[in-house]
GROMACS .gro file of C-alpha atoms in nm:
model
  343
    1UNK     CA    1   0.850  -1.476  -0.523
    2UNK     CA    2   0.818  -1.290  -0.193
    3UNK     CA    3   0.555  -1.323   0.080
    4UNK     CA    4   0.367  -0.997   0.127
    5UNK     CA    5   0.163  -0.918   0.437
    6UNK     CA    6   0.059  -0.634   0.665
    7UNK     CA    7   0.323  -0.547   0.925
    8UNK     CA    8   0.202  -0.365   1.233
    9UNK     CA    9   0.465  -0.140   1.390
   10UNK     CA   10   0.426  -0.316   1.725
   11UNK     CA   11   0.350  -0.660   1.588
   12UNK     CA   12   0.030  -0.860   1.546
   13UNK     CA   13   0.043  -1.239   1.567
   14UNK     CA   14  -0.225  -1.303   1.303
   15UNK     CA   15  -0.026  -1.114   1.041
   16UNK     CA   16   0.321  -1.200   1.167
   17UNK     CA   17   0.281  -1.576   1.124
   18UNK     CA   18   0.314  -1.506   0.749
   19UNK     CA   19   0.682  -1.448   0.819
   20UNK     CA   20   0.748  -1.820   0.864
   21UNK     CA   21   0.443  -2.038   0.794
   22UNK     CA   22   0.483  -2.034   0.415
   23UNK     CA   23   0.855  -2.116   0.432
   24UNK     CA   24   0.769  -2.416   0.648
   25UNK     CA   25   0.492  -2.531   0.417
   26UNK     CA   26   0.696  -2.464   0.100
   27UNK     CA   27   1.059  -2.493   0.217
   28UNK     CA   28   1.316  -2.324  -0.006
   29UNK     CA   29   1.053  -2.187  -0.243
   30UNK     CA   30   1.036  -1.814  -0.166
   31UNK     CA   31   1.342  -1.629  -0.297
   32UNK     CA   32   1.256  -1.268  -0.205
   33UNK     CA   33   1.186  -1.153  -0.562
   34UNK     CA   34   0.964  -0.846  -0.510
   35UNK     CA   35   0.844  -0.847  -0.870
   36UNK     CA   36   0.627  -1.149  -0.790
   37UNK     CA   37   0.436  -1.124  -0.462
   38UNK     CA   38   0.247  -1.386  -0.264
   39UNK     CA   39  -0.052  -1.249  -0.073
   40UNK     CA   40  -0.123  -1.487   0.214
   41UNK     CA   41  -0.299  -1.455   0.549
   42UNK     CA   42  -0.465  -1.125   0.634
   43UNK     CA   43  -0.717  -0.862   0.529
   44UNK     CA   44  -0.489  -0.700   0.274
   45UNK     CA   45  -0.686  -0.704  -0.051
   46UNK     CA   46  -0.729  -0.329  -0.088
   47UNK     CA   47  -0.583  -0.048  -0.293
   48UNK     CA   48  -0.399   0.108   0.001
   49UNK     CA   49  -0.199  -0.194   0.118
   50UNK     CA   50  -0.123  -0.367  -0.212
   51UNK     CA   51   0.155  -0.218  -0.427
   52UNK     CA   52   0.062  -0.136  -0.785
   53UNK     CA   53   0.215  -0.286  -1.100
   54UNK     CA   54   0.319  -0.610  -0.939
   55UNK     CA   55   0.243  -0.971  -1.023
   56UNK     CA   56   0.045  -1.142  -0.753
   57UNK     CA   57  -0.053  -1.485  -0.631
   58UNK     CA   58  -0.346  -1.454  -0.390
   59UNK     CA   59  -0.381  -1.738  -0.142
   60UNK     CA   60  -0.651  -1.714   0.128
   61UNK     CA   61  -0.627  -1.336   0.173
   62UNK     CA   62  -0.943  -1.142   0.249
   63UNK     CA   63  -1.132  -0.819   0.197
   64UNK     CA   64  -1.262  -0.601   0.478
   65UNK     CA   65  -1.114  -0.252   0.502
   66UNK     CA   66  -1.146  -0.098   0.158
   67UNK     CA   67  -1.185  -0.137  -0.215
   68UNK     CA   68  -0.956  -0.379  -0.403
   69UNK     CA   69  -0.688  -0.245  -0.639
   70UNK     CA   70  -0.833  -0.115  -0.967
   71UNK     CA   71  -0.655  -0.379  -1.172
   72UNK     CA   72  -0.752  -0.668  -0.942
   73UNK     CA   73  -0.817  -0.981  -1.144
   74UNK     CA   74  -0.632  -0.881  -1.462
   75UNK     CA   75  -0.339  -1.075  -1.612
   76UNK     CA   76  -0.110  -0.972  -1.325
   77UNK     CA   77  -0.324  -1.160  -1.073
   78UNK     CA   78  -0.333  -1.533  -1.011
   79UNK     CA   79  -0.612  -1.582  -0.757
   80UNK     CA   80  -0.599  -1.933  -0.616
   81UNK     CA   81  -0.837  -1.871  -0.327
   82UNK     CA   82  -0.960  -1.608  -0.082
   83UNK     CA   83  -1.062  -1.622   0.284
   84UNK     CA   84  -1.433  -1.687   0.234
   85UNK     CA   85  -1.751  -1.644   0.028
   86UNK     CA   86  -1.801  -1.277   0.115
   87UNK     CA   87  -1.454  -1.186  -0.013
   88UNK     CA   88  -1.517  -1.395  -0.325
   89UNK     CA   89  -1.847  -1.224  -0.390
   90UNK     CA   90  -1.734  -0.862  -0.357
   91UNK     CA   91  -1.428  -0.941  -0.571
   92UNK     CA   92  -1.642  -1.091  -0.847
   93UNK     CA   93  -1.491  -1.438  -0.809
   94UNK     CA   94  -1.662  -1.774  -0.836
   95UNK     CA   95  -1.800  -1.917  -0.511
   96UNK     CA   96  -1.544  -2.199  -0.502
   97UNK     CA   97  -1.262  -1.943  -0.460
   98UNK     CA   98  -1.382  -1.867  -0.105
   99UNK     CA   99  -1.212  -2.157   0.076
  100UNK     CA  100  -1.110  -2.046   0.428
  101UNK     CA  101  -0.833  -1.861   0.610
  102UNK     CA  102  -0.483  -1.991   0.542
  103UNK     CA  103  -0.400  -2.008   0.913
  104UNK     CA  104  -0.590  -2.339   0.916
  105UNK     CA  105  -0.276  -2.487   0.757
  106UNK     CA  106  -0.099  -2.456   1.092
  107UNK     CA  107  -0.263  -2.790   1.167
  108UNK     CA  108  -0.028  -2.954   0.915
  109UNK     CA  109   0.288  -2.848   1.097
  110UNK     CA  110   0.430  -3.094   1.354
  111UNK     CA  111   0.501  -2.812   1.600
  112UNK     CA  112   0.134  -2.721   1.624
  113UNK     CA  113  -0.046  -3.050   1.649
  114UNK     CA  114  -0.349  -3.034   1.883
  115UNK     CA  115  -0.292  -3.117   2.249
  116UNK     CA  116  -0.526  -3.366   2.420
  117UNK     CA  117  -0.798  -3.186   2.614
  118UNK     CA  118  -0.682  -3.348   2.938
  119UNK     CA  119  -0.344  -3.175   2.897
  120UNK     CA  120  -0.491  -2.829   2.837
  121UNK     CA  121  -0.583  -2.582   3.106
  122UNK     CA  122  -0.733  -2.239   3.164
  123UNK     CA  123  -0.921  -1.976   2.969
  124UNK     CA  124  -0.740  -1.703   2.775
  125UNK     CA  125  -0.853  -1.375   2.620
  126UNK     CA  126  -0.683  -1.239   2.309
  127UNK     CA  127  -0.786  -0.883   2.221
  128UNK     CA  128  -0.764  -0.718   1.880
  129UNK     CA  129  -0.428  -0.544   1.867
  130UNK     CA  130  -0.599  -0.203   1.837
  131UNK     CA  131  -0.769  -0.266   2.173
  132UNK     CA  132  -0.429  -0.222   2.340
  133UNK     CA  133  -0.413   0.145   2.239
  134UNK     CA  134  -0.651   0.262   2.510
  135UNK     CA  135  -0.795  -0.047   2.677
  136UNK     CA  136  -0.706  -0.194   3.016
  137UNK     CA  137  -0.774  -0.554   2.926
  138UNK     CA  138  -0.483  -0.705   3.114
  139UNK     CA  139  -0.622  -0.569   3.440
  140UNK     CA  140  -0.976  -0.679   3.348
  141UNK     CA  141  -0.843  -1.029   3.283
  142UNK     CA  142  -0.659  -1.035   3.614
  143UNK     CA  143  -0.980  -0.954   3.801
  144UNK     CA  144  -1.186  -1.209   3.608
  145UNK     CA  145  -0.939  -1.495   3.643
  146UNK     CA  146  -0.897  -1.516   3.266
  147UNK     CA  147  -0.547  -1.538   3.119
  148UNK     CA  148  -0.439  -1.237   2.911
  149UNK     CA  149  -0.251  -1.299   2.586
  150UNK     CA  150  -0.092  -0.997   2.420
  151UNK     CA  151  -0.158  -1.008   2.042
  152UNK     CA  152   0.165  -0.815   1.986
  153UNK     CA  153   0.374  -1.099   2.129
  154UNK     CA  154   0.571  -1.339   1.910
  155UNK     CA  155   0.330  -1.534   1.688
  156UNK     CA  156   0.464  -1.875   1.787
  157UNK     CA  157   0.428  -1.788   2.154
  158UNK     CA  158   0.066  -1.679   2.106
  159UNK     CA  159  -0.018  -1.994   1.909
  160UNK     CA  160   0.125  -2.216   2.182
  161UNK     CA  161  -0.078  -2.029   2.445
  162UNK     CA  162  -0.388  -2.098   2.237
  163UNK     CA  163  -0.320  -2.470   2.188
  164UNK     CA  164  -0.247  -2.516   2.558
  165UNK     CA  165  -0.578  -2.359   2.668
  166UNK     CA  166  -0.917  -2.516   2.730
  167UNK     CA  167  -1.107  -2.214   2.595
  168UNK     CA  168  -1.017  -1.903   2.393
  169UNK     CA  169  -1.211  -1.576   2.416
  170UNK     CA  170  -1.136  -1.429   2.074
  171UNK     CA  171  -1.162  -1.056   2.010
  172UNK     CA  172  -0.887  -1.097   1.749
  173UNK     CA  173  -1.030  -1.306   1.466
  174UNK     CA  174  -0.713  -1.507   1.422
  175UNK     CA  175  -0.737  -1.613   1.785
  176UNK     CA  176  -1.055  -1.798   1.686
  177UNK     CA  177  -0.914  -1.926   1.355
  178UNK     CA  178  -0.603  -2.066   1.521
  179UNK     CA  179  -0.801  -2.205   1.815
  180UNK     CA  180  -1.024  -2.386   1.567
  181UNK     CA  181  -0.716  -2.523   1.390
  182UNK     CA  182  -0.581  -2.643   1.725
  183UNK     CA  183  -0.927  -2.789   1.803
  184UNK     CA  184  -0.959  -2.564   2.108
  185UNK     CA  185  -1.313  -2.430   2.174
  186UNK     CA  186  -1.351  -2.056   2.121
  187UNK     CA  187  -1.599  -1.778   2.193
  188UNK     CA  188  -1.615  -1.473   1.962
  189UNK     CA  189  -1.617  -1.155   2.170
  190UNK     CA  190  -1.626  -0.784   2.085
  191UNK     CA  191  -1.428  -0.516   2.267
  192UNK     CA  192  -1.528  -0.229   2.037
  193UNK     CA  193  -1.706  -0.132   1.718
  194UNK     CA  194  -1.374  -0.161   1.537
  195UNK     CA  195  -1.421  -0.539   1.526
  196UNK     CA  196  -1.498  -0.619   1.164
  197UNK     CA  197  -1.818  -0.818   1.115
  198UNK     CA  198  -1.749  -0.862   0.742
  199UNK     CA  199  -1.420  -1.040   0.816
  200UNK     CA  200  -1.569  -1.263   1.081
  201UNK     CA  201  -1.870  -1.368   0.874
  202UNK     CA  202  -1.645  -1.422   0.572
  203UNK     CA  203  -1.454  -1.681   0.775
  204UNK     CA  204  -1.734  -1.835   0.984
  205UNK     CA  205  -1.935  -1.906   0.669
  206UNK     CA  206  -1.654  -2.140   0.559
  207UNK     CA  207  -1.693  -2.348   0.875
  208UNK     CA  208  -2.076  -2.344   0.883
  209UNK     CA  209  -2.099  -2.145   1.206
  210UNK     CA  210  -2.316  -1.837   1.258
  211UNK     CA  211  -2.126  -1.539   1.395
  212UNK     CA  212  -2.289  -1.449   1.730
  213UNK     CA  213  -2.032  -1.259   1.936
  214UNK     CA  214  -2.037  -1.184   2.307
  215UNK     CA  215  -2.025  -0.805   2.364
  216UNK     CA  216  -1.767  -0.709   2.625
  217UNK     CA  217  -1.790  -0.331   2.622
  218UNK     CA  218  -1.505  -0.093   2.703
  219UNK     CA  219  -1.239  -0.149   2.967
  220UNK     CA  220  -1.148   0.218   3.019
  221UNK     CA  221  -1.286   0.568   2.971
  222UNK     CA  222  -1.040   0.632   2.688
  223UNK     CA  223  -1.153   0.316   2.512
  224UNK     CA  224  -1.517   0.415   2.555
  225UNK     CA  225  -1.457   0.758   2.402
  226UNK     CA  226  -1.267   0.600   2.113
  227UNK     CA  227  -1.545   0.350   2.056
  228UNK     CA  228  -1.807   0.625   2.036
  229UNK     CA  229  -1.598   0.820   1.784
  230UNK     CA  230  -1.524   0.536   1.539
  231UNK     CA  231  -1.832   0.593   1.325
  232UNK     CA  232  -1.744   0.960   1.276
  233UNK     CA  233  -1.432   0.881   1.072
  234UNK     CA  234  -1.521   0.549   0.911
  235UNK     CA  235  -1.360   0.303   1.151
  236UNK     CA  236  -1.682   0.142   1.276
  237UNK     CA  237  -1.692  -0.209   1.128
  238UNK     CA  238  -1.910  -0.396   1.375
  239UNK     CA  239  -2.270  -0.481   1.285
  240UNK     CA  240  -2.547  -0.625   1.500
  241UNK     CA  241  -2.665  -0.821   1.198
  242UNK     CA  242  -2.454  -1.111   1.067
  243UNK     CA  243  -2.656  -1.231   0.767
  244UNK     CA  244  -2.414  -1.241   0.471
  245UNK     CA  245  -2.635  -1.037   0.235
  246UNK     CA  246  -2.681  -0.761   0.493
  247UNK     CA  247  -2.310  -0.755   0.574
  248UNK     CA  248  -2.218  -0.732   0.205
  249UNK     CA  249  -2.468  -0.450   0.147
  250UNK     CA  250  -2.306  -0.251   0.428
  251UNK     CA  251  -1.962  -0.316   0.279
  252UNK     CA  252  -2.077  -0.174  -0.055
  253UNK     CA  253  -2.239   0.126   0.116
  254UNK     CA  254  -1.916   0.216   0.295
  255UNK     CA  255  -1.714   0.155  -0.020
  256UNK     CA  256  -1.920   0.415  -0.206
  257UNK     CA  257  -1.906   0.657   0.085
  258UNK     CA  258  -1.529   0.637   0.120
  259UNK     CA  259  -1.472   0.672  -0.255
  260UNK     CA  260  -1.592   1.033  -0.257
  261UNK     CA  261  -1.326   1.292  -0.328
  262UNK     CA  262  -1.372   1.477  -0.001
  263UNK     CA  263  -1.342   1.164   0.214
  264UNK     CA  264  -0.960   1.160   0.277
  265UNK     CA  265  -0.959   1.517   0.410
  266UNK     CA  266  -1.276   1.464   0.612
  267UNK     CA  267  -1.143   1.139   0.760
  268UNK     CA  268  -0.814   1.298   0.864
  269UNK     CA  269  -0.975   1.602   1.024
  270UNK     CA  270  -1.253   1.414   1.202
  271UNK     CA  271  -1.009   1.155   1.339
  272UNK     CA  272  -0.797   1.435   1.482
  273UNK     CA  273  -1.090   1.627   1.631
  274UNK     CA  274  -1.301   1.341   1.765
  275UNK     CA  275  -1.033   1.089   1.863
  276UNK     CA  276  -0.669   1.197   1.870
  277UNK     CA  277  -0.713   1.527   2.055
  278UNK     CA  278  -0.957   1.397   2.321
  279UNK     CA  279  -0.745   1.085   2.366
  280UNK     CA  280  -0.434   1.287   2.445
  281UNK     CA  281  -0.624   1.483   2.709
  282UNK     CA  282  -0.772   1.169   2.863
  283UNK     CA  283  -0.434   0.993   2.859
  284UNK     CA  284  -0.288   1.282   3.059
  285UNK     CA  285  -0.578   1.292   3.306
  286UNK     CA  286  -0.571   0.912   3.341
  287UNK     CA  287  -0.221   0.929   3.486
  288UNK     CA  288  -0.353   1.114   3.793
  289UNK     CA  289  -0.709   0.985   3.832
  290UNK     CA  290  -0.680   0.624   3.714
  291UNK     CA  291  -0.914   0.464   3.969
  292UNK     CA  292  -1.185   0.729   3.960
  293UNK     CA  293  -1.211   0.729   3.582
  294UNK     CA  294  -1.167   0.362   3.500
  295UNK     CA  295  -1.284   0.151   3.792
  296UNK     CA  296  -1.638   0.093   3.667
  297UNK     CA  297  -1.517   0.016   3.315
  298UNK     CA  298  -1.263  -0.239   3.436
  299UNK     CA  299  -1.514  -0.402   3.671
  300UNK     CA  300  -1.776  -0.428   3.398
  301UNK     CA  301  -1.527  -0.569   3.146
  302UNK     CA  302  -1.403  -0.823   3.402
  303UNK     CA  303  -1.759  -0.935   3.471
  304UNK     CA  304  -1.833  -0.976   3.101
  305UNK     CA  305  -1.513  -1.174   3.050
  306UNK     CA  306  -1.608  -1.406   3.333
  307UNK     CA  307  -1.954  -1.454   3.183
  308UNK     CA  308  -1.806  -1.530   2.840
  309UNK     CA  309  -1.569  -1.782   2.998
  310UNK     CA  310  -1.871  -1.973   3.129
  311UNK     CA  311  -2.026  -1.984   2.781
  312UNK     CA  312  -1.850  -2.306   2.682
  313UNK     CA  313  -1.722  -2.224   2.336
  314UNK     CA  314  -1.768  -2.380   1.994
  315UNK     CA  315  -1.570  -2.564   1.727
  316UNK     CA  316  -1.618  -2.630   1.360
  317UNK     CA  317  -1.721  -2.981   1.263
  318UNK     CA  318  -1.412  -3.200   1.226
  319UNK     CA  319  -1.507  -3.314   0.875
  320UNK     CA  320  -1.571  -2.956   0.761
  321UNK     CA  321  -1.239  -2.842   0.904
  322UNK     CA  322  -1.042  -3.127   0.744
  323UNK     CA  323  -1.215  -3.070   0.410
  324UNK     CA  324  -1.113  -2.703   0.413
  325UNK     CA  325  -0.753  -2.788   0.505
  326UNK     CA  326  -0.735  -3.040   0.221
  327UNK     CA  327  -0.862  -2.781  -0.028
  328UNK     CA  328  -0.604  -2.530   0.092
  329UNK     CA  329  -0.324  -2.784   0.078
  330UNK     CA  330  -0.422  -2.896  -0.274
  331UNK     CA  331  -0.411  -2.533  -0.388
  332UNK     CA  332  -0.080  -2.471  -0.212
  333UNK     CA  333   0.079  -2.744  -0.422
  334UNK     CA  334  -0.017  -2.540  -0.729
  335UNK     CA  335   0.167  -2.228  -0.611
  336UNK     CA  336   0.509  -2.347  -0.728
  337UNK     CA  337   0.381  -2.454  -1.069
  338UNK     CA  338   0.214  -2.115  -1.110
  339UNK     CA  339   0.545  -1.945  -1.032
  340UNK     CA  340   0.736  -2.162  -1.279
  341UNK     CA  341   0.496  -2.075  -1.560
  342UNK     CA  342   0.536  -1.703  -1.503
  343UNK     CA  343   0.914  -1.696  -1.475
   0.00000   0.00000   0.00000
């Protein structure tokens, strides 16, 4: 069996921890056999990312960016659990399959045991990795006095930054998930409309917390232009409403919309016209007129970060968290037996 996960070209800590967490939880188990794949942490249950004609074990993966593979749930699939109740529902699974995100299992590893609050310090902001494409969040953090953590850095390094902090401002969902596992208070924030409400609500429902994010706005002109164009080519995933039924209805609506035959061509053309071409022009202009174009965006983003840092943060109830971890761990024990039966 081989661990399968999304690999960003520049790295993304929430996905990259798949590279080692499962080997540490199940030492010596994964042998690299690509005919039998293990789908772990990440929003990868869709027809684009998952190879066809493979046997799968699904363990805490989630839905969020597209329709599942056509054969999802047939004899080639062994679905132990998914990220949350929204994923379970749109996949036609029983409610008990929606456990929580597998990154909660970090709490079982000796290296990542929570640090006493008295030994932690500072506030950090961890943006979604796509926010680095055109945002100036490192400068906004510098002005606000908030520590900047690059989501493209080594996963272990990012996790240690989280566990050593007093508060995490989480634009990247796994910043919040890992902070919760480290028992570090966190505040959900939104840098753009690319932030996926479905994913967040899917997870927060498993810890009995209502998703109410703090809106940061854009940190540069380029980021603002990108944010305004997202809806035009189907990359707008943020919703003002976080009620599960409403979020699921919107997921179905976009699923139907993107299933139309003309969608791939339309998406490609509109992305080029409304985002890629303007972004190249703005990137060129930005080199010569940085201050004039971006000063007000950076100042506003820094102010919003400082306000979010004063919010105080939240944590899941300890009993709820431990219950979820126990359920995940009990299911993880079954992974090896499932593999043995299918060999």
